[in-house]
């Protein structure tokens, strides 16, 4: 009988240098295959309709999350998953970067099995939510957007800052000036919007005019249309009982609607 040839005899006949070279080449090919596979199968995941959706809360200009932590805790008390999205940097940088951070949290929630998410944007966080929806395929992943006192058409204080001393008005401040390129692009977009609830207070002294929060096609609710005697400043929006009640009502509803007239006591009770 002749000598049996093993499949690996060619390898043992190679010099050590060639073995190292071929081994390194094999690793490179394997890595390239993995990267290619990621690219082919990558892209934003779509939420599965019918599944409960996570709630993501986006802070306003400056990035403070304290008041949203309280609102998130109330939402979790109803059995919903709720996460406050930390800002990039100090929360005064480019809002498009903030939208990218939000997208990462949306991907994480959907990857964990969430249905269409609800994004709650407080103040400038509402603009971030709008940017995310427009730039990151929100139509396939958002169930609702809720904004609280958001300068969707800009705020005068940002315009003053930009005009008086641009050096003291960071990028987000400039983007929130009425007529900025960023806001103009969003307002001129013809992209369909998700169910959207916009809440604001006529007492707001930070976002002027307060009805900058009004958005065509949204369910627009000035808080004083529900509770005429309510006195709610901008910083109180995320924790006011009326606002909490309206948010919880919206999360529990399959369709967004304005609260009925005279529903003040019921909404405040729900927010307790």
CSV table of C-alpha atoms in Angstrom, one decimal:
chain,number,residue,atom,x,y,z
A,1,UNK,CA,0.0,0.0,0.0
A,2,UNK,CA,1.2,3.5,-0.7
A,3,UNK,CA,1.7,6.2,1.9
A,4,UNK,CA,-1.6,7.9,2.9
A,5,UNK,CA,-1.6,11.7,2.3
A,6,UNK,CA,-3.2,13.8,5.0
A,7,UNK,CA,-5.2,16.9,4.0
A,8,UNK,CA,-2.8,19.0,6.1
A,9,UNK,CA,0.5,17.7,4.6
A,10,UNK,CA,0.8,20.8,2.4
A,11,UNK,CA,0.7,23.0,5.6
A,12,UNK,CA,3.4,21.1,7.4
A,13,UNK,CA,5.6,21.5,4.3
A,14,UNK,CA,5.5,25.3,4.5
A,15,UNK,CA,8.2,27.3,6.1
A,16,UNK,CA,7.3,29.0,9.4
A,17,UNK,CA,7.3,32.4,7.8
A,18,UNK,CA,4.8,31.3,5.2
A,19,UNK,CA,2.6,29.8,7.9
A,20,UNK,CA,2.5,33.1,9.7
A,21,UNK,CA,1.8,35.0,6.5
A,22,UNK,CA,-1.1,32.7,5.5
A,23,UNK,CA,-2.5,32.7,9.1
A,24,UNK,CA,-2.6,36.5,9.2
A,25,UNK,CA,-4.2,36.6,5.7
A,26,UNK,CA,-6.9,34.2,6.9
A,27,UNK,CA,-7.7,36.5,9.9
A,28,UNK,CA,-8.0,39.5,7.6
A,29,UNK,CA,-10.4,37.7,5.3
A,30,UNK,CA,-12.5,36.5,8.3
A,31,UNK,CA,-12.6,40.0,9.7
A,32,UNK,CA,-13.6,41.4,6.4
A,33,UNK,CA,-16.4,38.9,6.1
A,34,UNK,CA,-17.7,39.9,9.5
A,35,UNK,CA,-17.7,43.6,8.6
A,36,UNK,CA,-19.3,42.9,5.3
A,37,UNK,CA,-22.0,40.9,7.0
A,38,UNK,CA,-22.7,43.7,9.4
A,39,UNK,CA,-23.0,46.2,6.6
A,40,UNK,CA,-25.3,44.0,4.6
A,41,UNK,CA,-27.6,43.2,7.5
A,42,UNK,CA,-27.1,46.6,9.3
A,43,UNK,CA,-29.3,49.7,9.4
A,44,UNK,CA,-31.9,50.7,11.9
A,45,UNK,CA,-34.2,48.0,13.2
A,46,UNK,CA,-37.9,48.4,12.8
A,47,UNK,CA,-40.2,48.0,15.8
A,48,UNK,CA,-42.7,45.2,15.9
A,49,UNK,CA,-46.3,46.6,15.9
A,50,UNK,CA,-48.4,45.3,18.8
A,51,UNK,CA,-45.6,45.0,21.3
A,52,UNK,CA,-45.4,47.4,24.2
A,53,UNK,CA,-43.2,50.4,23.3
A,54,UNK,CA,-40.4,51.9,25.5
A,55,UNK,CA,-40.6,55.5,26.5
A,56,UNK,CA,-37.5,57.7,25.9
A,57,UNK,CA,-37.3,61.1,27.6
A,58,UNK,CA,-35.1,63.8,26.1
A,59,UNK,CA,-33.9,66.7,28.3
A,60,UNK,CA,-33.9,70.3,27.2
A,61,UNK,CA,-31.1,72.9,26.6
A,62,UNK,CA,-28.4,72.4,29.1
A,63,UNK,CA,-29.1,68.7,29.6
A,64,UNK,CA,-30.5,68.7,33.1
A,65,UNK,CA,-32.3,65.4,33.7
A,66,UNK,CA,-33.6,65.8,37.2
A,67,UNK,CA,-37.2,66.7,36.5
A,68,UNK,CA,-37.4,64.1,33.7
A,69,UNK,CA,-36.2,61.5,36.2
A,70,UNK,CA,-39.4,62.1,38.2
A,71,UNK,CA,-41.6,61.8,35.2
A,72,UNK,CA,-39.8,58.6,34.1
A,73,UNK,CA,-40.4,57.1,37.5
A,74,UNK,CA,-44.2,57.9,37.3
A,75,UNK,CA,-44.3,56.3,33.8
A,76,UNK,CA,-42.5,53.2,35.1
A,77,UNK,CA,-45.1,53.0,37.9
A,78,UNK,CA,-47.7,52.2,35.1
A,79,UNK,CA,-45.6,49.2,34.0
A,80,UNK,CA,-44.0,50.9,31.0
A,81,UNK,CA,-40.2,50.9,30.4
A,82,UNK,CA,-38.9,54.5,30.6
A,83,UNK,CA,-35.4,55.8,30.1
A,84,UNK,CA,-34.0,59.4,30.4
A,85,UNK,CA,-31.6,59.9,27.5
A,86,UNK,CA,-28.4,61.6,28.8
A,87,UNK,CA,-27.3,64.5,26.7
A,88,UNK,CA,-24.1,64.6,24.6
A,89,UNK,CA,-21.6,66.9,26.4
A,90,UNK,CA,-23.3,69.7,28.4
A,91,UNK,CA,-26.5,69.7,26.3
A,92,UNK,CA,-25.7,72.9,24.5
A,93,UNK,CA,-24.0,71.4,21.5
A,94,UNK,CA,-25.3,70.6,18.0
A,95,UNK,CA,-28.8,69.3,18.2
A,96,UNK,CA,-28.1,66.9,15.4
A,97,UNK,CA,-25.6,65.2,17.6
A,98,UNK,CA,-28.2,65.0,20.4
A,99,UNK,CA,-30.5,63.3,17.8
A,100,UNK,CA,-27.8,60.7,17.0
A,101,UNK,CA,-27.5,59.9,20.7
A,102,UNK,CA,-31.3,59.5,20.9
A,103,UNK,CA,-31.2,57.1,17.9
A,104,UNK,CA,-28.7,54.9,19.8
A,105,UNK,CA,-31.1,54.5,22.6
A,106,UNK,CA,-34.0,53.8,20.2
A,107,UNK,CA,-32.0,51.1,18.6
A,108,UNK,CA,-31.1,49.6,22.0
A,109,UNK,CA,-34.8,49.6,23.1
A,110,UNK,CA,-36.0,48.0,19.8
A,111,UNK,CA,-33.2,45.5,19.8
A,112,UNK,CA,-34.3,44.4,23.3
A,113,UNK,CA,-37.8,43.7,21.9
A,114,UNK,CA,-39.6,47.1,22.2
A,115,UNK,CA,-42.6,47.9,20.0
A,116,UNK,CA,-42.8,51.4,18.5
A,117,UNK,CA,-41.2,53.8,21.0
A,118,UNK,CA,-42.7,57.0,22.5
A,119,UNK,CA,-40.3,59.9,22.6
A,120,UNK,CA,-41.0,62.7,25.1
A,121,UNK,CA,-39.0,65.8,24.5
A,122,UNK,CA,-38.9,68.6,27.1
A,123,UNK,CA,-38.1,72.1,25.8
A,124,UNK,CA,-35.2,71.8,23.2
A,125,UNK,CA,-35.6,68.0,23.6
A,126,UNK,CA,-38.7,68.3,21.5
A,127,UNK,CA,-36.6,69.7,18.6
A,128,UNK,CA,-34.2,66.8,19.1
A,129,UNK,CA,-37.1,64.3,18.9
A,130,UNK,CA,-38.3,66.0,15.7
A,131,UNK,CA,-34.8,65.8,14.2
A,132,UNK,CA,-34.5,62.2,15.2
A,133,UNK,CA,-37.8,61.3,13.5
A,134,UNK,CA,-36.9,63.1,10.3
A,135,UNK,CA,-33.3,61.9,10.0
A,136,UNK,CA,-33.3,58.4,11.4
A,137,UNK,CA,-36.3,56.6,10.0
A,138,UNK,CA,-38.7,57.4,12.8
A,139,UNK,CA,-41.7,56.5,10.8
A,140,UNK,CA,-41.0,52.8,11.2
A,141,UNK,CA,-40.0,53.1,14.9
A,142,UNK,CA,-42.0,55.8,16.6
A,143,UNK,CA,-45.5,55.3,18.0
A,144,UNK,CA,-45.9,58.7,19.5
A,145,UNK,CA,-44.0,61.9,20.1
A,146,UNK,CA,-44.9,64.1,23.1
A,147,UNK,CA,-43.3,67.6,23.5
A,148,UNK,CA,-43.4,69.8,26.6
A,149,UNK,CA,-42.9,73.5,26.0
A,150,UNK,CA,-40.8,72.9,23.0
A,151,UNK,CA,-39.6,75.8,20.8
A,152,UNK,CA,-40.5,74.1,17.6
A,153,UNK,CA,-40.5,77.5,15.8
A,154,UNK,CA,-37.6,78.9,17.9
A,155,UNK,CA,-37.4,81.1,21.0
A,156,UNK,CA,-36.8,84.8,21.1
A,157,UNK,CA,-34.1,84.4,23.8
A,158,UNK,CA,-32.0,82.4,21.4
A,159,UNK,CA,-32.4,85.1,18.8
A,160,UNK,CA,-31.3,87.7,21.3
A,161,UNK,CA,-28.3,85.6,22.2
A,162,UNK,CA,-27.3,85.0,18.6
A,163,UNK,CA,-27.6,88.7,17.7
A,164,UNK,CA,-26.1,90.3,20.8
A,165,UNK,CA,-23.1,88.0,21.4
A,166,UNK,CA,-22.8,85.0,19.2
A,167,UNK,CA,-19.8,83.8,21.2
A,168,UNK,CA,-22.0,83.4,24.2
A,169,UNK,CA,-24.6,81.5,22.2
A,170,UNK,CA,-23.5,77.8,21.7
A,171,UNK,CA,-24.5,75.8,18.7
A,172,UNK,CA,-27.8,74.6,20.1
A,173,UNK,CA,-28.7,78.2,21.1
A,174,UNK,CA,-28.1,79.3,17.5
A,175,UNK,CA,-30.1,76.5,16.1
A,176,UNK,CA,-33.1,77.4,18.3
A,177,UNK,CA,-33.2,81.0,17.0
A,178,UNK,CA,-36.4,81.6,15.0
A,179,UNK,CA,-35.7,81.1,11.3
A,180,UNK,CA,-32.5,79.1,11.8
A,181,UNK,CA,-31.5,76.8,9.0
A,182,UNK,CA,-32.2,73.8,11.1
A,183,UNK,CA,-35.7,74.8,12.1
A,184,UNK,CA,-36.5,76.0,8.6
A,185,UNK,CA,-35.5,72.7,7.2
A,186,UNK,CA,-37.7,70.8,9.7
A,187,UNK,CA,-40.7,73.1,9.2
A,188,UNK,CA,-40.5,72.8,5.4
A,189,UNK,CA,-40.3,69.0,5.5
A,190,UNK,CA,-43.2,67.2,3.9
A,191,UNK,CA,-42.5,64.0,5.8
A,192,UNK,CA,-45.6,62.6,7.5
A,193,UNK,CA,-45.4,63.0,11.3
A,194,UNK,CA,-46.4,60.4,13.9
A,195,UNK,CA,-49.2,61.0,16.4
A,196,UNK,CA,-47.9,64.0,18.2
A,197,UNK,CA,-49.0,65.7,21.4
A,198,UNK,CA,-47.7,69.2,22.0
A,199,UNK,CA,-48.2,70.6,25.5
A,200,UNK,CA,-47.2,74.1,26.6
A,201,UNK,CA,-48.1,76.8,29.2
A,202,UNK,CA,-49.1,80.3,28.5
A,203,UNK,CA,-47.1,81.3,31.6
A,204,UNK,CA,-43.9,80.2,30.0
A,205,UNK,CA,-41.3,83.0,30.2
A,206,UNK,CA,-38.4,80.9,28.8
A,207,UNK,CA,-39.9,79.9,25.4
A,208,UNK,CA,-41.3,83.1,24.0
A,209,UNK,CA,-43.8,83.1,22.4
A,210,UNK,CA,-45.1,80.0,24.3
A,211,UNK,CA,-47.1,78.9,21.2
A,212,UNK,CA,-43.9,78.3,19.4
A,213,UNK,CA,-44.8,74.8,20.6
A,214,UNK,CA,-47.8,74.7,18.2
A,215,UNK,CA,-47.2,72.3,15.4
A,216,UNK,CA,-49.5,71.7,12.4
A,217,UNK,CA,-51.0,68.2,12.4
A,218,UNK,CA,-50.3,67.7,16.1
A,219,UNK,CA,-52.7,67.6,19.0
A,220,UNK,CA,-51.9,71.0,20.4
A,221,UNK,CA,-52.9,71.6,24.0
A,222,UNK,CA,-52.1,74.8,25.9
A,223,UNK,CA,-52.4,73.8,29.5
A,224,UNK,CA,-54.7,76.7,30.4
A,225,UNK,CA,-57.2,75.3,27.9
A,226,UNK,CA,-57.6,72.4,30.4
A,227,UNK,CA,-57.1,74.2,33.7
A,228,UNK,CA,-57.7,78.0,33.1
A,229,UNK,CA,-56.3,78.9,36.5
A,230,UNK,CA,-53.1,76.9,36.2
A,231,UNK,CA,-49.9,78.8,36.7
A,232,UNK,CA,-47.1,76.6,35.3
A,233,UNK,CA,-43.6,78.0,34.4
A,234,UNK,CA,-41.3,76.4,31.9
A,235,UNK,CA,-39.2,74.6,34.5
A,236,UNK,CA,-42.3,73.1,36.1
A,237,UNK,CA,-43.6,71.5,33.0
A,238,UNK,CA,-42.2,67.9,33.5
A,239,UNK,CA,-43.4,67.7,37.1
A,240,UNK,CA,-46.7,69.6,37.1
A,241,UNK,CA,-49.6,67.3,38.0
A,242,UNK,CA,-51.6,68.4,35.0
A,243,UNK,CA,-48.7,67.6,32.6
A,244,UNK,CA,-48.0,64.3,34.2
A,245,UNK,CA,-51.7,63.4,34.0
A,246,UNK,CA,-51.9,64.4,30.3
A,247,UNK,CA,-48.7,62.4,29.5
A,248,UNK,CA,-50.0,59.3,31.3
A,249,UNK,CA,-53.4,59.6,29.5
A,250,UNK,CA,-51.6,59.9,26.1
A,251,UNK,CA,-49.5,56.8,26.9
A,252,UNK,CA,-52.5,54.7,27.8
A,253,UNK,CA,-54.5,55.7,24.7
A,254,UNK,CA,-54.3,54.2,21.3
A,255,UNK,CA,-55.1,57.5,19.7
A,256,UNK,CA,-54.1,61.0,20.8
A,257,UNK,CA,-56.9,63.4,21.5
A,258,UNK,CA,-57.2,66.7,23.3
A,259,UNK,CA,-58.7,66.3,26.8
A,260,UNK,CA,-62.4,67.2,27.1
A,261,UNK,CA,-63.3,70.6,28.4
A,262,UNK,CA,-63.7,70.6,32.2
A,263,UNK,CA,-61.3,67.7,32.6
A,264,UNK,CA,-58.9,69.7,34.8
A,265,UNK,CA,-59.5,67.9,38.1
A,266,UNK,CA,-59.4,64.4,36.5
A,267,UNK,CA,-56.1,65.1,34.8
A,268,UNK,CA,-54.5,66.5,37.9
A,269,UNK,CA,-55.7,63.5,39.9
A,270,UNK,CA,-54.3,61.1,37.3
A,271,UNK,CA,-50.9,62.9,37.6
A,272,UNK,CA,-50.7,62.5,41.4
